[in-house]
The first five atom37 places (N, CA, C, CB, O) and aatype in JSON, in Angstrom:
{
  "aatype": [20, 20, 20, 20, 20, 20, 20, 20, 20, 20, 20, 20, 20, 20, 20, 20, 20, 20, 20, 20, 20, 20, 20, 20, 20, 20, 20, 20, 20, 20, 20, 20, 20, 20, 20, 20, 20, 20, 20, 20, 20, 20, 20, 20, 20, 20, 20, 20, 20, 20, 20, 20, 20, 20, 20, 20, 20, 20, 20, 20, 20, 20, 20, 20, 20, 20, 20, 20, 20, 20, 20, 20, 20, 20, 20, 20, 20, 20, 20, 20, 20, 20, 20, 20, 20, 20, 20, 20, 20, 20, 20, 20, 20, 20, 20, 20, 20, 20, 20, 20, 20, 20, 20, 20, 20],
  "atom_mask": [
    [1, 1, 1, 1, 1],
    [1, 1, 1, 1, 1],
    [1, 1, 1, 1, 1],
    [1, 1, 1, 1, 1],
    [1, 1, 1, 1, 1],
    [1, 1, 1, 1, 1],
    [1, 1, 1, 1, 1],
    [1, 1, 1, 1, 1],
    [1, 1, 1, 1, 1],
    [1, 1, 1, 1, 1],
    [1, 1, 1, 1, 1],
    [1, 1, 1, 1, 1],
    [1, 1, 1, 1, 1],
    [1, 1, 1, 1, 1],
    [1, 1, 1, 1, 1],
    [1, 1, 1, 1, 1],
    [1, 1, 1, 1, 1],
    [1, 1, 1, 1, 1],
    [1, 1, 1, 1, 1],
    [1, 1, 1, 1, 1],
    [1, 1, 1, 1, 1],
    [1, 1, 1, 1, 1],
    [1, 1, 1, 1, 1],
    [1, 1, 1, 1, 1],
    [1, 1, 1, 1, 1],
    [1, 1, 1, 1, 1],
    [1, 1, 1, 1, 1],
    [1, 1, 1, 1, 1],
    [1, 1, 1, 1, 1],
    [1, 1, 1, 1, 1],
    [1, 1, 1, 1, 1],
    [1, 1, 1, 1, 1],
    [1, 1, 1, 1, 1],
    [1, 1, 1, 1, 1],
    [1, 1, 1, 1, 1],
    [1, 1, 1, 1, 1],
    [1, 1, 1, 1, 1],
    [1, 1, 1, 1, 1],
    [1, 1, 1, 1, 1],
    [1, 1, 1, 1, 1],
    [1, 1, 1, 1, 1],
    [1, 1, 1, 1, 1],
    [1, 1, 1, 1, 1],
    [1, 1, 1, 1, 1],
    [1, 1, 1, 1, 1],
    [1, 1, 1, 1, 1],
    [1, 1, 1, 1, 1],
    [1, 1, 1, 1, 1],
    [1, 1, 1, 1, 1],
    [1, 1, 1, 1, 1],
    [1, 1, 1, 1, 1],
    [1, 1, 1, 1, 1],
    [1, 1, 1, 1, 1],
    [1, 1, 1, 1, 1],
    [1, 1, 1, 1, 1],
    [1, 1, 1, 1, 1],
    [1, 1, 1, 1, 1],
    [1, 1, 1, 1, 1],
    [1, 1, 1, 1, 1],
    [1, 1, 1, 1, 1],
    [1, 1, 1, 1, 1],
    [1, 1, 1, 1, 1],
    [1, 1, 1, 1, 1],
    [1, 1, 1, 1, 1],
    [1, 1, 1, 1, 1],
    [1, 1, 1, 1, 1],
    [1, 1, 1, 1, 1],
    [1, 1, 1, 1, 1],
    [1, 1, 1, 1, 1],
    [1, 1, 1, 1, 1],
    [1, 1, 1, 1, 1],
    [1, 1, 1, 1, 1],
    [1, 1, 1, 1, 1],
    [1, 1, 1, 1, 1],
    [1, 1, 1, 1, 1],
    [1, 1, 1, 1, 1],
    [1, 1, 1, 1, 1],
    [1, 1, 1, 1, 1],
    [1, 1, 1, 1, 1],
    [1, 1, 1, 1, 1],
    [1, 1, 1, 1, 1],
    [1, 1, 1, 1, 1],
    [1, 1, 1, 1, 1],
    [1, 1, 1, 1, 1],
    [1, 1, 1, 1, 1],
    [1, 1, 1, 1, 1],
    [1, 1, 1, 1, 1],
    [1, 1, 1, 1, 1],
    [1, 1, 1, 1, 1],
    [1, 1, 1, 1, 1],
    [1, 1, 1, 1, 1],
    [1, 1, 1, 1, 1],
    [1, 1, 1, 1, 1],
    [1, 1, 1, 1, 1],
    [1, 1, 1, 1, 1],
    [1, 1, 1, 1, 1],
    [1, 1, 1, 1, 1],
    [1, 1, 1, 1, 1],
    [1, 1, 1, 1, 1],
    [1, 1, 1, 1, 1],
    [1, 1, 1, 1, 1],
    [1, 1, 1, 1, 1],
    [1, 1, 1, 1, 1],
    [1, 1, 1, 1, 1],
    [1, 1, 1, 1, 1]
  ],
  "atom_positions": [
    [[-5.42, 10.01, 12.97], [-4.97, 9.4, 11.73], [-5.31, 7.91, 11.77], [-3.45, 9.63, 11.51], [-4.98, 7.21, 12.73]],
    [[-5.97, 7.45, 10.73], [-6.29, 6.04, 10.58], [-5.21, 5.37, 9.74], [-7.69, 5.84, 9.94], [-4.53, 6.02, 8.95]],
    [[-5.06, 4.05, 9.92], [-4.07, 3.29, 9.17], [-4.79, 2.21, 8.38], [-2.99, 2.67, 10.12], [-5.62, 1.47, 8.91]],
    [[-4.46, 2.14, 7.1], [-5.07, 1.18, 6.19], [-3.98, 0.33, 5.54], [-5.92, 1.89, 5.12], [-2.86, 0.79, 5.34]],
    [[-4.33, -0.9, 5.2], [-3.42, -1.79, 4.47], [-4.14, -2.2, 3.2], [-3.01, -3.06, 5.33], [-5.33, -2.53, 3.22]],
    [[-3.4, -2.18, 2.08], [-3.98, -2.59, 0.8], [-2.97, -3.35, -0.04], [-4.5, -1.37, 0.04], [-1.8, -2.96, -0.14]],
    [[-3.43, -4.42, -0.65], [-2.67, -5.16, -1.66], [-3.64, -5.45, -2.8], [-2.04, -6.5, -1.07], [-4.75, -5.92, -2.57]],
    [[-3.21, -5.18, -4.03], [-4.08, -5.43, -5.18], [-4.51, -6.88, -5.25], [-3.37, -5.04, -6.48], [-5.68, -7.19, -5.49]],
    [[-3.56, -7.76, -5.03], [-3.84, -9.19, -4.93], [-3.1, -9.69, -3.7], [-3.41, -9.99, -6.23], [-1.92, -9.39, -3.51]],
    [[-3.78, -10.43, -2.88], [-3.17, -10.88, -1.62], [-2.38, -12.15, -1.89], [-4.25, -11.13, -0.53], [-2.89, -13.26, -1.79]],
    [[-1.1, -11.96, -2.24], [-0.2, -13.07, -2.5], [0.2, -13.72, -1.18], [1.05, -12.6, -3.28], [-0.13, -13.21, -0.1]],
    [[0.9, -14.83, -1.26], [1.41, -15.48, -0.05], [2.32, -14.53, 0.7], [2.15, -16.78, -0.4], [2.26, -14.45, 1.93]],
    [[3.17, -13.82, -0.02], [4.07, -12.86, 0.61], [3.28, -11.74, 1.29], [5.05, -12.28, -0.42], [3.64, -11.3, 2.38]],
    [[2.22, -11.28, 0.64], [1.38, -10.23, 1.21], [0.69, -10.68, 2.48], [0.35, -9.79, 0.2], [0.6, -9.92, 3.45]],
    [[0.19, -11.9, 2.48], [-0.46, -12.45, 3.68], [0.54, -12.57, 4.82], [-1.1, -13.82, 3.37], [0.22, -12.26, 5.97]],
    [[1.73, -13.02, 4.5], [2.77, -13.18, 5.52], [3.16, -11.82, 6.11], [4.02, -13.88, 4.92], [3.3, -11.68, 7.32]],
    [[3.31, -10.82, 5.25], [3.68, -9.48, 5.7], [2.57, -8.88, 6.55], [3.98, -8.57, 4.5], [2.84, -8.25, 7.58]],
    [[1.32, -9.06, 6.12], [0.19, -8.54, 6.88], [0.12, -9.19, 8.26], [-1.12, -8.78, 6.11], [-0.19, -8.52, 9.25]],
    [[0.39, -10.46, 8.33], [0.38, -11.15, 9.62], [1.41, -10.53, 10.56], [0.66, -12.66, 9.43], [1.14, -10.35, 11.74]],
    [[2.59, -10.2, 10.03], [3.62, -9.54, 10.84], [3.15, -8.16, 11.31], [4.93, -9.4, 10.04], [3.36, -7.79, 12.46]],
    [[2.52, -7.42, 10.41], [2.03, -6.09, 10.77], [0.99, -6.17, 11.88], [1.43, -5.39, 9.55], [0.99, -5.35, 12.8]],
    [[0.11, -7.15, 11.79], [-0.95, -7.29, 12.79], [-0.4, -7.67, 14.15], [-1.95, -8.32, 12.34], [-1.09, -7.52, 15.16]],
    [[0.83, -8.17, 14.2], [1.47, -8.51, 15.46], [2.07, -7.31, 16.18], [2.54, -9.52, 15.22], [2.53, -7.43, 17.32]],
    [[2.07, -6.16, 15.53], [2.6, -4.93, 16.13], [1.46, -4.23, 16.87], [3.24, -3.98, 15.04], [0.44, -3.89, 16.28]],
    [[1.64, -4.02, 18.16], [0.55, -3.47, 18.98], [0.06, -2.11, 18.49], [1.0, -3.36, 20.42], [-1.13, -1.81, 18.62]],
    [[0.95, -1.28, 17.95], [0.55, 0.03, 17.46], [-0.37, -0.05, 16.24], [1.77, 0.85, 17.13], [-1.05, 0.91, 15.9]],
    [[-0.37, -1.19, 15.6], [-1.17, -1.36, 14.39], [-2.4, -2.25, 14.61], [-0.32, -1.95, 13.28], [-2.97, -2.76, 13.65]],
    [[-2.79, -2.43, 15.86], [-3.9, -3.33, 16.13], [-5.22, -2.83, 15.56], [-4.03, -3.54, 17.62], [-6.14, -3.63, 15.37]],
    [[-5.34, -1.54, 15.29], [-6.58, -0.99, 14.72], [-6.48, -0.73, 13.23], [-6.94, 0.29, 15.43], [-7.24, 0.07, 12.69]],
    [[-5.56, -1.4, 12.56], [-5.38, -1.22, 11.12], [-6.61, -1.74, 10.37], [-4.09, -1.94, 10.63], [-7.18, -2.78, 10.72]],
    [[-7.01, -1.01, 9.36], [-8.14, -1.43, 8.52], [-7.57, -2.07, 7.27], [-9.08, -0.22, 8.16], [-6.75, -1.47, 6.57]],
    [[-8.0, -3.28, 6.99], [-7.52, -4.01, 5.81], [-8.54, -3.83, 4.69], [-7.3, -5.53, 6.13], [-9.67, -4.31, 4.77]],
    [[-8.11, -3.12, 3.67], [-8.99, -2.9, 2.52], [-9.01, -4.16, 1.65], [-8.52, -1.67, 1.69], [-7.97, -4.78, 1.45]],
    [[-10.17, -4.54, 1.14], [-10.26, -5.76, 0.33], [-9.4, -5.67, -0.93], [-11.7, -6.03, -0.06], [-9.34, -4.63, -1.58]],
    [[-8.75, -6.77, -1.25], [-7.88, -6.79, -2.43], [-8.68, -6.5, -3.69], [-7.17, -8.15, -2.55], [-9.83, -6.92, -3.84]],
    [[-8.04, -5.76, -4.57], [-8.63, -5.48, -5.87], [-9.66, -4.36, -5.9], [-9.26, -6.7, -6.38], [-10.19, -4.04, -6.97]],
    [[-9.96, -3.75, -4.75], [-10.98, -2.69, -4.76], [-10.6, -1.56, -3.81], [-12.35, -3.27, -4.36], [-11.35, -1.22, -2.89]],
    [[-9.46, -0.99, -4.03], [-8.9, 0.02, -3.13], [-9.89, 1.11, -2.75], [-7.7, 0.64, -3.76], [-10.2, 1.27, -1.57]],
    [[-10.39, 1.87, -3.7], [-11.28, 2.99, -3.39], [-12.75, 2.65, -3.64], [-10.89, 4.19, -4.22], [-13.61, 3.52, -3.51]],
    [[-13.04, 1.41, -3.98], [-14.42, 1.03, -4.32], [-15.13, 0.28, -3.2], [-14.41, 0.19, -5.55], [-16.35, 0.09, -3.28]],
    [[-14.43, -0.15, -2.19], [-15.06, -0.93, -1.14], [-15.72, -0.03, -0.11], [-14.02, -1.83, -0.45], [-15.34, 1.14, 0.03]],
    [[-16.71, -0.53, 0.61], [-17.34, 0.25, 1.68], [-16.34, 0.69, 2.76], [-18.46, -0.55, 2.32], [-16.5, 1.75, 3.35]],
    [[-15.31, -0.13, 3.01], [-14.29, 0.25, 4.0], [-13.5, 1.49, 3.57], [-13.34, -0.91, 4.25], [-13.0, 2.23, 4.41]],
    [[-13.4, 1.7, 2.27], [-12.66, 2.85, 1.76], [-13.35, 4.17, 2.1], [-12.5, 2.73, 0.24], [-12.73, 5.23, 2.04]],
    [[-14.63, 4.11, 2.47], [-15.34, 5.33, 2.86], [-14.79, 5.9, 4.15], [-16.82, 5.04, 3.0], [-15.06, 7.06, 4.48]],
    [[-14.02, 5.1, 4.9], [-13.4, 5.58, 6.13], [-12.14, 6.4, 5.87], [-13.07, 4.4, 7.03], [-11.65, 7.08, 6.78]],
    [[-11.61, 6.35, 4.66], [-10.39, 7.08, 4.33], [-10.6, 8.59, 4.43], [-9.91, 6.71, 2.92], [-11.56, 9.12, 3.87]],
    [[-9.71, 9.25, 5.13], [-9.75, 10.71, 5.3], [-8.4, 11.3, 4.93], [-10.15, 11.09, 6.75], [-7.37, 10.61, 4.97]],
    [[-8.4, 12.53, 4.58], [-7.16, 13.22, 4.25], [-6.17, 13.1, 5.4], [-7.42, 14.71, 3.92], [-6.52, 13.33, 6.56]],
    [[-4.93, 12.75, 5.07], [-3.88, 12.6, 6.08], [-3.74, 11.19, 6.63], [-4.14, 13.53, 7.19], [-2.79, 10.92, 7.36]],
    [[-4.67, 10.3, 6.29], [-4.57, 8.92, 6.76], [-3.36, 8.23, 6.13], [-5.86, 8.14, 6.43], [-2.86, 8.65, 5.09]],
    [[-2.91, 7.19, 6.79], [-1.76, 6.41, 6.33], [-2.25, 5.17, 5.6], [-0.84, 6.03, 7.52], [-3.07, 4.42, 6.12]],
    [[-1.73, 4.96, 4.39], [-2.06, 3.76, 3.62], [-0.76, 2.99, 3.4], [-2.75, 4.11, 2.25], [0.2, 3.51, 2.83]],
    [[-0.74, 1.75, 3.86], [0.39, 0.86, 3.62], [0.03, 0.07, 2.38], [0.68, -0.08, 4.87], [-0.91, -0.72, 2.38]],
    [[0.78, 0.28, 1.32], [0.54, -0.4, 0.04], [1.56, -1.51, -0.15], [0.59, 0.6, -1.15], [2.76, -1.26, -0.18]],
    [[1.07, -2.73, -0.29], [1.94, -3.87, -0.55], [1.88, -4.15, -2.05], [1.52, -5.13, 0.29], [0.81, -4.43, -2.59]],
    [[3.03, -4.06, -2.71], [3.1, -4.23, -4.17], [3.87, -5.51, -4.47], [3.77, -2.99, -4.85], [5.09, -5.57, -4.29]],
    [[3.16, -6.52, -4.94], [3.77, -7.83, -5.16], [4.56, -7.93, -6.46], [2.7, -8.88, -5.16], [5.5, -8.72, -6.55]],
    [[4.2, -7.13, -7.46], [4.92, -7.21, -8.73], [4.76, -5.91, -9.53], [4.4, -8.41, -9.56], [4.06, -4.99, -9.11]],
    [[5.42, -5.85, -10.67], [5.42, -4.63, -11.49], [4.04, -4.31, -12.04], [6.41, -4.77, -12.63], [3.71, -3.14, -12.21]],
    [[3.24, -5.33, -12.33], [1.9, -5.09, -12.86], [1.02, -4.39, -11.81], [1.24, -6.42, -13.3], [0.25, -3.48, -12.14]],
    [[1.15, -4.8, -10.56], [0.4, -4.14, -9.49], [0.86, -2.7, -9.33], [0.57, -4.9, -8.16], [0.04, -1.8, -9.13]],
    [[2.15, -2.48, -9.41], [2.68, -1.12, -9.31], [2.15, -0.26, -10.44], [4.22, -1.14, -9.32], [1.79, 0.9, -10.22]],
    [[2.09, -0.8, -11.64], [1.55, -0.06, -12.78], [0.1, 0.35, -12.53], [1.64, -0.91, -14.06], [-0.28, 1.48, -12.84]],
    [[-0.7, -0.55, -11.96], [-2.1, -0.24, -11.65], [-2.19, 0.88, -10.63], [-2.82, -1.5, -11.13], [-3.01, 1.79, -10.76]],
    [[-1.35, 0.82, -9.61], [-1.37, 1.86, -8.58], [-0.91, 3.2, -9.12], [-0.5, 1.45, -7.4], [-1.44, 4.25, -8.74]],
    [[0.07, 3.18, -10.01], [0.58, 4.43, -10.6], [-0.52, 5.1, -11.42], [1.83, 4.16, -11.48], [-0.59, 6.33, -11.46]],
    [[-1.37, 4.33, -12.08], [-2.46, 4.94, -12.84], [-3.46, 5.65, -11.92], [-3.19, 3.88, -13.68], [-4.18, 6.55, -12.36]],
    [[-3.49, 5.25, -10.65], [-4.38, 5.87, -9.65], [-3.66, 6.93, -8.81], [-4.98, 4.8, -8.73], [-4.21, 7.4, -7.82]],
    [[-2.45, 7.29, -9.18], [-1.61, 8.11, -8.3], [-2.25, 9.4, -7.83], [-0.34, 8.45, -9.0], [-1.97, 9.85, -6.72]],
    [[-3.1, 10.02, -8.63], [-3.76, 11.25, -8.2], [-4.74, 11.01, -7.05], [-4.5, 11.89, -9.38], [-5.03, 11.92, -6.28]],
    [[-5.22, 9.79, -6.95], [-6.14, 9.44, -5.87], [-5.42, 9.39, -4.52], [-6.8, 8.09, -6.16], [-6.07, 9.46, -3.47]],
    [[-4.1, 9.26, -4.53], [-3.33, 9.12, -3.3], [-2.81, 10.46, -2.76], [-2.17, 8.2, -3.55], [-2.16, 10.48, -1.71]],
    [[-3.07, 11.55, -3.43], [-2.49, 12.85, -3.05], [-2.77, 13.25, -1.61], [-3.0, 13.91, -3.97], [-1.94, 13.9, -0.98]],
    [[-3.92, 12.89, -1.08], [-4.31, 13.34, 0.26], [-3.86, 12.4, 1.37], [-5.8, 13.49, 0.32], [-4.16, 12.64, 2.54]],
    [[-3.16, 11.33, 1.02], [-2.79, 10.33, 2.01], [-1.28, 10.2, 2.17], [-3.38, 8.99, 1.64], [-0.51, 10.55, 1.27]],
    [[-0.88, 9.71, 3.32], [0.52, 9.35, 3.54], [0.67, 7.91, 3.09], [0.95, 9.55, 5.05], [-0.13, 7.05, 3.45]],
    [[1.68, 7.65, 2.32], [1.87, 6.33, 1.72], [3.15, 5.69, 2.25], [1.91, 6.42, 0.18], [4.22, 6.3, 2.23]],
    [[3.02, 4.46, 2.72], [4.18, 3.61, 2.95], [4.08, 2.51, 1.91], [4.22, 3.02, 4.44], [3.08, 1.79, 1.84]],
    [[5.1, 2.4, 1.11], [5.11, 1.47, -0.01], [6.03, 0.31, 0.29], [5.54, 2.17, -1.31], [7.21, 0.5, 0.61]],
    [[5.5, -0.91, 0.2], [6.29, -2.11, 0.42], [6.43, -2.81, -0.93], [5.62, -3.06, 1.49], [5.45, -3.28, -1.51]],
    [[7.66, -2.86, -1.42], [7.95, -3.47, -2.72], [8.6, -4.83, -2.53], [8.85, -2.55, -3.56], [9.39, -5.03, -1.6]],
    [[8.26, -5.75, -3.41], [8.84, -7.09, -3.32], [10.27, -7.1, -3.82], [8.01, -8.09, -4.12], [11.11, -7.81, -3.26]],
    [[10.57, -6.33, -4.84], [11.95, -6.3, -5.32], [12.47, -4.87, -5.36], [12.06, -6.94, -6.71], [11.69, -3.91, -5.33]],
    [[13.78, -4.75, -5.42], [14.39, -3.42, -5.31], [15.19, -3.03, -6.55], [15.29, -3.38, -4.11], [16.21, -2.35, -6.44]],
    [[14.73, -3.44, -7.72], [15.46, -3.03, -8.92], [15.18, -1.54, -9.2], [15.06, -3.9, -10.14], [14.16, -1.01, -8.78]],
    [[16.09, -0.91, -9.89], [16.04, 0.54, -10.08], [14.8, 1.0, -10.84], [17.29, 1.0, -10.81], [14.26, 2.07, -10.54]],
    [[14.34, 0.23, -11.81], [13.14, 0.62, -12.57], [11.91, 0.64, -11.67], [12.92, -0.35, -13.76], [11.1, 1.56, -11.76]],
    [[11.78, -0.36, -10.81], [10.65, -0.43, -9.89], [10.69, 0.74, -8.91], [10.66, -1.76, -9.12], [9.65, 1.35, -8.64]],
    [[11.85, 1.05, -8.39], [11.99, 2.16, -7.45], [11.65, 3.49, -8.12], [13.41, 2.19, -6.87], [10.96, 4.33, -7.54]],
    [[12.14, 3.67, -9.33], [11.86, 4.9, -10.08], [10.36, 5.07, -10.28], [12.58, 4.89, -11.45], [9.81, 6.15, -10.07]],
    [[9.69, 4.0, -10.68], [8.26, 4.04, -10.91], [7.5, 4.24, -9.59], [7.79, 2.76, -11.6], [6.47, 4.93, -9.56]],
    [[7.99, 3.65, -8.51], [7.34, 3.77, -7.21], [7.32, 5.21, -6.72], [8.04, 2.89, -6.18], [6.39, 5.61, -6.02]],
    [[8.32, 5.99, -7.06], [8.38, 7.39, -6.64], [7.26, 8.23, -7.25], [9.72, 7.98, -7.01], [6.97, 9.32, -6.76]],
    [[6.64, 7.74, -8.32], [5.51, 8.46, -8.92], [4.32, 8.53, -7.95], [5.09, 7.77, -10.23], [3.47, 9.41, -8.08]],
    [[4.26, 7.61, -7.01], [3.19, 7.62, -6.01], [3.47, 8.6, -4.87], [2.99, 6.22, -5.44], [2.62, 8.81, -4.01]],
    [[4.64, 9.18, -4.85], [5.08, 10.13, -3.83], [4.93, 9.54, -2.42], [4.29, 11.44, -3.94], [4.29, 10.15, -1.55]],
    [[5.5, 8.37, -2.2], [5.38, 7.76, -0.87], [6.19, 8.5, 0.17], [5.82, 6.31, -0.92], [7.2, 9.14, -0.14]],
    [[5.75, 8.42, 1.41], [6.51, 8.99, 2.53], [7.69, 8.09, 2.85], [5.61, 9.17, 3.78], [8.72, 8.56, 3.34]],
    [[7.53, 6.81, 2.56], [8.56, 5.83, 2.9], [8.43, 4.64, 1.96], [8.46, 5.39, 4.38], [7.32, 4.2, 1.65]],
    [[9.56, 4.12, 1.51], [9.6, 2.91, 0.69], [10.44, 1.88, 1.42], [10.18, 3.2, -0.74], [11.53, 2.19, 1.9]],
    [[9.93, 0.67, 1.5], [10.69, -0.42, 2.08], [10.53, -1.64, 1.16], [10.21, -0.74, 3.55], [9.72, -1.65, 0.24]],
    [[11.32, -2.66, 1.44], [11.33, -3.84, 0.57], [11.07, -5.09, 1.39], [12.68, -3.95, -0.17], [11.44, -5.18, 2.56]],
    [[10.45, -6.04, 0.78], [10.11, -7.29, 1.44], [11.36, -8.02, 1.92], [9.32, -8.17, 0.51], [11.35, -8.64, 2.98]],
    [[12.42, -7.94, 1.13], [13.65, -8.61, 1.49], [14.28, -7.97, 2.68], [14.63, -8.62, 0.33], [15.34, -8.4, 3.14]]
  ]
}
């Protein structure tokens, strides 16, 4: 199983979170997909069924974009990192069928 990290836009919070992730020895081989081109980048060709994708969602607009692609995520395990934990965001996040949801806070 390969591990990928993706953020639609690499905000300051996203960069900070990614830096923390890279400090975890188990994640030293994580592939960072370029912002704004989840399935369009050459690195995305490494994605295989069952791989883990860590999605960092900085705001509701990014979540909306990811939800429109939700069928593309069916073959992957998703860990979703949300910046805020309001009920509307959480409800919408479940449309991606993540294995795990966590919050920046």
